[in-house]
Amino acid sequence: MNQKYQIHPVLKVIFTFSLVILLSFSHNFAFVMTILVYTLFSLSLMKGNQILAILKISLWVSLFTFIILLPSNKYSSVMITVKVFTTVTTINMLPHSTKWSSITGAFKFFNIPDIFILVLDIAIKYIVMLGNHALQLIWALKLRSIGKNRDKYQSLSGIAGNLFIKSVEMSKEMYSAMECRGFNGKYITLEKKRLSMVDLLYMLIHIGIVILFFYIGKIVE
Amino acid sequence: MIEINDVSYSYLGIRALSHISIKIEAGEAVAIMGPNGSGKSTLLKLINGLIFPDTGCYRFQGQEITENQLQDPIFAKKFHQKIGFVFQNSDTQLFCADVYDEIAFGPRQMGLSESEIGKRVNDLLELMQLDAFHHRSPYHLSGGEKRKVAIACVLSMNPEVLVLDEPINELDPRTQRWLVDFLIRLNKSGKTLITSTHNLELVPEISTRSILFDENHGILADMQTQKMLLNTDLLIKANLVDEYYHIHDGEDHVHFHDHIF
Ligand SMILES: Nc1ncnc2c1ncn2[C@@H]1O[C@H](COP(=O)(O)OP(=O)(O)OP(=O)(O)O)[C@@H](O)[C@H]1O
Ligand SMILES: [Mg+2]
């Protein structure tokens, strides 16, 4: 259990997003590489199976990006691939290290309206569910169409349509299920928690990153 | 406790319930049966305040349940706490990151303290033999495990009425047995049980009374389960058996034939 080193969810949410934003704005390779190293370091503090789960996704996504970008300029394709890898890893680390209920609680802390949290909440829950559903449909398609088959692509568009109808119904039903269990559209604010030494250290590192971003930006100009 | 009076309901022009009247007392064990599309799930949604009658009225513990009434958050919380709903499709019912959070969701909405919630969740995990699943993601459980978690989620709110939509489908025989025994125990401990099912073998165990729907979304019969099982004509009318159904020596031993060829 790495429960002991839990970082305050509010800090976690702020700095994860600030990191992603800085990363997407940065044109500086040194800055991007620094963040990459930092991300890999924080990743190495997690549990083995979590590291594997996170890396699996980030590596696939980056590989995909790299292949798509390959025909373009070599420098920018490496840069973008590294950015994508780091962004996906950083975002993916958030739910692995912080409970989802604490994340919605952190949003609530910033006075984000419940309706926005709800949309985000359902969207995220449901991407996972839809992913599973799509996988099942694709398997069903594979089983029914053996060998090479031109109709496959047509069926794939059928899958997309089916998925859309299904998704509307599922999200409605999911909201009903939440209602049945006493949810009324209001998220609960986090229980108050004091900042620990680890939290302070975390904050310092991330403020350092923000300063670095602007400092490096100046040098380049 | 539950009073449904001449209720009709349509989904955007598609008839689903037609002039339904039912009264259910606290502590009863009732089965809802009928052909596919006859309106069983719709009735259960209505009982849980997810949809509202087009005409007629639904009362729960003497209080009429309307859309307006459920807009009141305090009333809605109380109402949903008293009545728990296990959906036909467990997938949409499970939406948290892990099994623990899933079961804790209801009690958290009720505003219980984290330590009390922890106790409830752990008790339920043990009771339902789900100890090993604590930190597993609900999406990656098997169908039967998902069903168990869905039931635990509802029980964690300690409802007075438990409504289950085809809970025994898709379960292997041993899990079916376990669930049926579990439901019997819940009913004995005083919980009102309303279950929709197509399973004639298990229905006498989980209910003393059966409500049969017909294809026109009305009520065909409302009688003791044991009596219903002896009334072959009625069962054929409700698509619950085919003409090959028979009972040996009047005992409640029922068996089914495969008519594949
Ligand atoms: N969301 C919906 N939108 C439109 N029509 C619906 C919807 N849900 C159900 N229906 C229709 O309402 C009628 C009753 O459906 P319901 O789901 O209550 O049947 P059921 O008795 O539970 O059937 P099953 O045994 O297959 O679960 C059906 O004709 C169905 O097509
Ligand atoms: Mg149904």
PDB file of C-alpha atoms in Angstrom, chain A residues 17-215:
ATOM      1  CA  PHE A  17      -3.272  19.810 -15.119  1.00  0.00           C
ATOM      2  CA  SER A  18      -0.660  22.549 -14.933  1.00  0.00           C
ATOM      3  CA  LEU A  19       1.975  20.053 -16.037  1.00  0.00           C
ATOM      4  CA  VAL A  20      -0.103  18.968 -19.006  1.00  0.00           C
ATOM      5  CA  ILE A  21      -0.768  22.562 -20.036  1.00  0.00           C
ATOM      6  CA  LEU A  22       2.897  23.617 -19.758  1.00  0.00           C
ATOM      7  CA  LEU A  23       3.905  20.557 -21.708  1.00  0.00           C
ATOM      8  CA  SER A  24       1.553  21.293 -24.547  1.00  0.00           C
ATOM      9  CA  PHE A  25       2.710  24.923 -24.771  1.00  0.00           C
ATOM     10  CA  SER A  26       6.416  24.252 -24.563  1.00  0.00           C
ATOM     11  CA  HIS A  27       8.548  24.350 -27.727  1.00  0.00           C
ATOM     12  CA  ASN A  28      11.712  23.641 -25.833  1.00  0.00           C
ATOM     13  CA  PHE A  29      13.179  20.179 -26.095  1.00  0.00           C
ATOM     14  CA  ALA A  30      15.175  20.464 -22.862  1.00  0.00           C
ATOM     15  CA  PHE A  31      12.038  21.367 -20.914  1.00  0.00           C
ATOM     16  CA  VAL A  32      10.060  18.495 -22.402  1.00  0.00           C
ATOM     17  CA  MET A  33      12.893  16.077 -21.629  1.00  0.00           C
ATOM     18  CA  THR A  34      13.108  17.337 -18.038  1.00  0.00           C
ATOM     19  CA  ILE A  35       9.403  16.669 -17.566  1.00  0.00           C
ATOM     20  CA  LEU A  36       9.812  13.247 -19.157  1.00  0.00           C
ATOM     21  CA  VAL A  37      12.541  12.344 -16.674  1.00  0.00           C
ATOM     22  CA  TYR A  38      10.517  13.712 -13.776  1.00  0.00           C
ATOM     23  CA  THR A  39       7.435  11.754 -14.894  1.00  0.00           C
ATOM     24  CA  LEU A  40       9.395   8.531 -15.242  1.00  0.00           C
ATOM     25  CA  PHE A  41      10.852   9.118 -11.781  1.00  0.00           C
ATOM     26  CA  SER A  42       7.413   9.586 -10.182  1.00  0.00           C
ATOM     27  CA  LEU A  43       6.168   6.578 -12.105  1.00  0.00           C
ATOM     28  CA  SER A  44       8.984   4.491 -10.638  1.00  0.00           C
ATOM     29  CA  LEU A  45       7.624   5.236  -7.147  1.00  0.00           C
ATOM     30  CA  MET A  46       4.402   3.380  -7.941  1.00  0.00           C
ATOM     31  CA  LYS A  47       3.623  -0.312  -7.583  1.00  0.00           C
ATOM     32  CA  GLY A  48       4.860  -2.754 -10.206  1.00  0.00           C
ATOM     33  CA  ASN A  49       1.511  -3.768 -11.623  1.00  0.00           C
ATOM     34  CA  GLN A  50       0.395  -0.132 -11.781  1.00  0.00           C
ATOM     35  CA  ILE A  51       3.568   0.836 -13.643  1.00  0.00           C
ATOM     36  CA  LEU A  52       2.913  -1.906 -16.167  1.00  0.00           C
ATOM     37  CA  ALA A  53      -0.726  -0.929 -16.628  1.00  0.00           C
ATOM     38  CA  ILE A  54       0.195   2.730 -17.171  1.00  0.00           C
ATOM     39  CA  LEU A  55       3.157   2.069 -19.464  1.00  0.00           C
ATOM     40  CA  LYS A  56       1.145  -0.290 -21.608  1.00  0.00           C
ATOM     41  CA  ILE A  57      -1.284   2.459 -22.520  1.00  0.00           C
ATOM     42  CA  SER A  58       1.279   5.248 -22.937  1.00  0.00           C
ATOM     43  CA  LEU A  59       3.581   3.119 -25.085  1.00  0.00           C
ATOM     44  CA  TRP A  60       0.793   2.054 -27.424  1.00  0.00           C
ATOM     45  CA  VAL A  61      -0.489   5.586 -27.795  1.00  0.00           C
ATOM     46  CA  SER A  62       3.011   6.966 -28.431  1.00  0.00           C
ATOM     47  CA  LEU A  63       3.836   4.262 -30.943  1.00  0.00           C
ATOM     48  CA  PHE A  64       0.643   5.056 -32.784  1.00  0.00           C
ATOM     49  CA  THR A  65       1.422   8.794 -32.770  1.00  0.00           C
ATOM     50  CA  PHE A  66       4.964   8.194 -33.939  1.00  0.00           C
ATOM     51  CA  ILE A  67       3.871   6.058 -36.888  1.00  0.00           C
ATOM     52  CA  ILE A  68       1.305   8.607 -37.961  1.00  0.00           C
ATOM     53  CA  LEU A  69       3.820  11.467 -37.711  1.00  0.00           C
ATOM     54  CA  LEU A  70       6.730   9.612 -39.276  1.00  0.00           C
ATOM     55  CA  PRO A  71       6.392  11.088 -42.778  1.00  0.00           C
ATOM     56  CA  SER A  72       6.751  14.602 -41.372  1.00  0.00           C
ATOM     57  CA  ASN A  73       9.879  16.257 -40.053  1.00  0.00           C
ATOM     58  CA  LYS A  74      11.928  13.964 -37.819  1.00  0.00           C
ATOM     59  CA  TYR A  75      12.612  16.493 -35.071  1.00  0.00           C
ATOM     60  CA  SER A  76       8.995  17.493 -34.530  1.00  0.00           C
ATOM     61  CA  SER A  77       7.752  13.918 -34.672  1.00  0.00           C
ATOM     62  CA  VAL A  78      10.125  12.918 -31.853  1.00  0.00           C
ATOM     63  CA  MET A  79       9.151  16.008 -29.895  1.00  0.00           C
ATOM     64  CA  ILE A  80       5.433  15.359 -30.272  1.00  0.00           C
ATOM     65  CA  THR A  81       5.798  11.677 -29.463  1.00  0.00           C
ATOM     66  CA  VAL A  82       7.658  12.475 -26.254  1.00  0.00           C
ATOM     67  CA  LYS A  83       5.004  15.060 -25.377  1.00  0.00           C
ATOM     68  CA  VAL A  84       2.219  12.565 -26.015  1.00  0.00           C
ATOM     69  CA  PHE A  85       3.954   9.869 -24.002  1.00  0.00           C
ATOM     70  CA  THR A  86       4.518  12.187 -21.044  1.00  0.00           C
ATOM     71  CA  THR A  87       1.010  13.634 -21.138  1.00  0.00           C
ATOM     72  CA  VAL A  88      -0.695  10.255 -21.318  1.00  0.00           C
ATOM     73  CA  THR A  89       1.480   8.869 -18.540  1.00  0.00           C
ATOM     74  CA  THR A  90       0.907  11.869 -16.273  1.00  0.00           C
ATOM     75  CA  ILE A  91      -2.849  11.819 -16.732  1.00  0.00           C
ATOM     76  CA  ASN A  92      -2.987   8.080 -16.346  1.00  0.00           C
ATOM     77  CA  MET A  93      -1.073   8.233 -13.076  1.00  0.00           C
ATOM     78  CA  LEU A  94      -3.759  10.411 -11.520  1.00  0.00           C
ATOM     79  CA  PRO A  95      -6.536   7.804 -11.113  1.00  0.00           C
ATOM     80  CA  HIS A  96      -3.980   5.172 -10.130  1.00  0.00           C
ATOM     81  CA  SER A  97      -2.692   7.236  -7.255  1.00  0.00           C
ATOM     82  CA  THR A  98      -5.811   9.136  -6.172  1.00  0.00           C
ATOM     83  CA  LYS A  99      -9.313   7.845  -5.553  1.00  0.00           C
ATOM     84  CA  TRP A 100     -11.868   9.027  -8.072  1.00  0.00           C
ATOM     85  CA  SER A 101     -14.155  10.256  -5.307  1.00  0.00           C
ATOM     86  CA  SER A 102     -11.280  12.442  -4.047  1.00  0.00           C
ATOM     87  CA  ILE A 103     -10.755  13.814  -7.537  1.00  0.00           C
ATOM     88  CA  THR A 104     -14.387  14.875  -7.901  1.00  0.00           C
ATOM     89  CA  GLY A 105     -14.116  16.211  -4.355  1.00  0.00           C
ATOM     90  CA  ALA A 106     -11.101  18.274  -5.428  1.00  0.00           C
ATOM     91  CA  PHE A 107     -13.084  19.768  -8.316  1.00  0.00           C
ATOM     92  CA  LYS A 108     -15.774  20.650  -5.844  1.00  0.00           C
ATOM     93  CA  PHE A 109     -13.093  22.383  -3.771  1.00  0.00           C
ATOM     94  CA  PHE A 110     -12.447  24.756  -6.688  1.00  0.00           C
ATOM     95  CA  ASN A 111     -16.146  25.597  -6.804  1.00  0.00           C
ATOM     96  CA  ILE A 112     -16.589  23.919 -10.149  1.00  0.00           C
ATOM     97  CA  PRO A 113     -20.372  23.562 -10.653  1.00  0.00           C
ATOM     98  CA  ASP A 114     -21.826  20.124  -9.997  1.00  0.00           C
ATOM     99  CA  ILE A 115     -23.212  19.829 -13.487  1.00  0.00           C
ATOM    100  CA  PHE A 116     -19.699  20.053 -15.003  1.00  0.00           C
ATOM    101  CA  ILE A 117     -18.337  17.490 -12.590  1.00  0.00           C
ATOM    102  CA  LEU A 118     -21.286  15.238 -13.391  1.00  0.00           C
ATOM    103  CA  VAL A 119     -20.706  15.437 -17.137  1.00  0.00           C
ATOM    104  CA  LEU A 120     -17.011  14.738 -16.694  1.00  0.00           C
ATOM    105  CA  ASP A 121     -17.721  11.974 -14.212  1.00  0.00           C
ATOM    106  CA  ILE A 122     -20.208  10.159 -16.418  1.00  0.00           C
ATOM    107  CA  ALA A 123     -18.084  10.705 -19.519  1.00  0.00           C
ATOM    108  CA  ILE A 124     -15.057   9.113 -17.895  1.00  0.00           C
ATOM    109  CA  LYS A 125     -16.889   6.217 -16.287  1.00  0.00           C
ATOM    110  CA  TYR A 126     -18.534   5.536 -19.514  1.00  0.00           C
ATOM    111  CA  ILE A 127     -15.523   5.650 -21.753  1.00  0.00           C
ATOM    112  CA  VAL A 128     -14.300   2.599 -19.867  1.00  0.00           C
ATOM    113  CA  MET A 129     -17.668   0.898 -20.199  1.00  0.00           C
ATOM    114  CA  LEU A 130     -17.971   1.770 -23.867  1.00  0.00           C
ATOM    115  CA  GLY A 131     -14.455   0.546 -24.477  1.00  0.00           C
ATOM    116  CA  ASN A 132     -15.464  -2.831 -23.104  1.00  0.00           C
ATOM    117  CA  HIS A 133     -18.621  -2.816 -25.140  1.00  0.00           C
ATOM    118  CA  ALA A 134     -16.785  -1.958 -28.362  1.00  0.00           C
ATOM    119  CA  LEU A 135     -14.332  -4.758 -27.712  1.00  0.00           C
ATOM    120  CA  GLN A 136     -17.179  -7.236 -27.356  1.00  0.00           C
ATOM    121  CA  LEU A 137     -18.754  -6.057 -30.599  1.00  0.00           C
ATOM    122  CA  ILE A 138     -15.451  -6.361 -32.412  1.00  0.00           C
ATOM    123  CA  TRP A 139     -15.000  -9.891 -31.101  1.00  0.00           C
ATOM    124  CA  ALA A 140     -18.492 -10.771 -32.216  1.00  0.00           C
ATOM    125  CA  LEU A 141     -17.623  -9.401 -35.647  1.00  0.00           C
ATOM    126  CA  LYS A 142     -14.386 -11.369 -35.762  1.00  0.00           C
ATOM    127  CA  LEU A 143     -16.203 -14.571 -34.914  1.00  0.00           C
ATOM    128  CA  ARG A 144     -18.811 -14.033 -37.567  1.00  0.00           C
ATOM    129  CA  SER A 145     -16.456 -13.010 -40.364  1.00  0.00           C
ATOM    130  CA  ILE A 146     -13.691 -15.524 -40.823  1.00  0.00           C
ATOM    131  CA  GLY A 147     -10.686 -14.701 -42.960  1.00  0.00           C
ATOM    132  CA  LYS A 148     -10.279 -11.676 -45.202  1.00  0.00           C
ATOM    133  CA  ASN A 149     -13.504  -9.931 -45.725  1.00  0.00           C
ATOM    134  CA  ARG A 150     -14.257  -6.652 -47.396  1.00  0.00           C
ATOM    135  CA  ASP A 151     -17.519  -6.263 -45.520  1.00  0.00           C
ATOM    136  CA  LYS A 152     -15.569  -6.002 -42.305  1.00  0.00           C
ATOM    137  CA  TYR A 153     -15.088  -2.268 -42.677  1.00  0.00           C
ATOM    138  CA  GLN A 154     -18.725  -1.759 -43.420  1.00  0.00           C
ATOM    139  CA  SER A 155     -19.589  -3.713 -40.298  1.00  0.00           C
ATOM    140  CA  LEU A 156     -17.197  -1.490 -38.383  1.00  0.00           C
ATOM    141  CA  SER A 157     -19.314   1.532 -39.229  1.00  0.00           C
ATOM    142  CA  GLY A 158     -22.295  -0.493 -38.044  1.00  0.00           C
ATOM    143  CA  ILE A 159     -20.432  -1.009 -34.792  1.00  0.00           C
ATOM    144  CA  ALA A 160     -19.947   2.725 -34.436  1.00  0.00           C
ATOM    145  CA  GLY A 161     -23.662   3.351 -34.945  1.00  0.00           C
ATOM    146  CA  ASN A 162     -24.663   0.624 -32.541  1.00  0.00           C
ATOM    147  CA  LEU A 163     -22.186   1.996 -30.036  1.00  0.00           C
ATOM    148  CA  PHE A 164     -23.719   5.438 -30.214  1.00  0.00           C
ATOM    149  CA  ILE A 165     -27.284   4.270 -29.564  1.00  0.00           C
ATOM    150  CA  LYS A 166     -26.065   1.955 -26.851  1.00  0.00           C
ATOM    151  CA  SER A 167     -24.056   4.743 -25.268  1.00  0.00           C
ATOM    152  CA  VAL A 168     -27.011   7.076 -24.938  1.00  0.00           C
ATOM    153  CA  GLU A 169     -29.064   4.352 -23.286  1.00  0.00           C
ATOM    154  CA  MET A 170     -26.276   3.189 -21.041  1.00  0.00           C
ATOM    155  CA  SER A 171     -25.503   6.673 -19.802  1.00  0.00           C
ATOM    156  CA  LYS A 172     -29.172   7.237 -19.020  1.00  0.00           C
ATOM    157  CA  GLU A 173     -29.352   3.977 -17.155  1.00  0.00           C
ATOM    158  CA  MET A 174     -26.135   4.710 -15.330  1.00  0.00           C
ATOM    159  CA  TYR A 175     -27.520   8.005 -14.129  1.00  0.00           C
ATOM    160  CA  SER A 176     -30.666   6.165 -12.955  1.00  0.00           C
ATOM    161  CA  ALA A 177     -28.505   3.731 -11.043  1.00  0.00           C
ATOM    162  CA  MET A 178     -26.690   6.624  -9.387  1.00  0.00           C
ATOM    163  CA  GLU A 179     -30.033   8.209  -8.505  1.00  0.00           C
ATOM    164  CA  CYS A 180     -31.281   4.945  -6.984  1.00  0.00           C
ATOM    165  CA  ARG A 181     -28.304   4.931  -4.702  1.00  0.00           C
ATOM    166  CA  GLY A 182     -29.094   8.364  -3.360  1.00  0.00           C
ATOM    167  CA  PHE A 183     -27.139  10.593  -5.771  1.00  0.00           C
ATOM    168  CA  ASN A 184     -28.919  13.849  -6.544  1.00  0.00           C
ATOM    169  CA  GLY A 185     -26.419  15.632  -8.758  1.00  0.00           C
ATOM    170  CA  LYS A 186     -24.516  17.127  -5.821  1.00  0.00           C
ATOM    171  CA  TYR A 187     -20.929  16.101  -5.252  1.00  0.00           C
ATOM    172  CA  ILE A 188     -19.547  15.970  -1.765  1.00  0.00           C
ATOM    173  CA  THR A 189     -16.644  18.209  -0.815  1.00  0.00           C
ATOM    174  CA  LEU A 190     -13.533  16.486   0.425  1.00  0.00           C
ATOM    175  CA  GLU A 191     -13.053  15.856   4.080  1.00  0.00           C
ATOM    176  CA  LYS A 192     -10.603  18.480   5.334  1.00  0.00           C
ATOM    177  CA  LYS A 193      -7.035  17.248   5.310  1.00  0.00           C
ATOM    178  CA  ARG A 194      -3.875  18.935   6.504  1.00  0.00           C
ATOM    179  CA  LEU A 195      -0.888  19.296   4.223  1.00  0.00           C
ATOM    180  CA  SER A 196       1.979  16.945   5.016  1.00  0.00           C
ATOM    181  CA  MET A 197       5.723  17.311   4.366  1.00  0.00           C
ATOM    182  CA  VAL A 198       5.361  15.176   1.241  1.00  0.00           C
ATOM    183  CA  ASP A 199       2.655  17.537   0.014  1.00  0.00           C
ATOM    184  CA  LEU A 200       4.962  20.523   0.518  1.00  0.00           C
ATOM    185  CA  LEU A 201       7.792  18.823  -1.323  1.00  0.00           C
ATOM    186  CA  TYR A 202       5.426  17.957  -4.149  1.00  0.00           C
ATOM    187  CA  MET A 203       4.276  21.561  -4.305  1.00  0.00           C
ATOM    188  CA  LEU A 204       7.872  22.858  -4.400  1.00  0.00           C
ATOM    189  CA  ILE A 205       8.852  20.552  -7.242  1.00  0.00           C
ATOM    190  CA  HIS A 206       5.894  21.609  -9.309  1.00  0.00           C
ATOM    191  CA  ILE A 207       6.377  25.307  -8.667  1.00  0.00           C
ATOM    192  CA  GLY A 208       9.990  24.699  -9.730  1.00  0.00           C
ATOM    193  CA  ILE A 209       8.692  23.204 -12.966  1.00  0.00           C
ATOM    194  CA  VAL A 210       6.530  26.257 -13.650  1.00  0.00           C
ATOM    195  CA  ILE A 211       9.522  28.561 -13.051  1.00  0.00           C
ATOM    196  CA  LEU A 212      11.702  26.405 -15.276  1.00  0.00           C
ATOM    197  CA  PHE A 213       9.132  26.669 -18.050  1.00  0.00           C
ATOM    198  CA  PHE A 214       9.232  30.463 -18.027  1.00  0.00           C
ATOM    199  CA  TYR A 215      12.993  30.657 -17.445  1.00  0.00           C
TER     200      TYR A 215
END
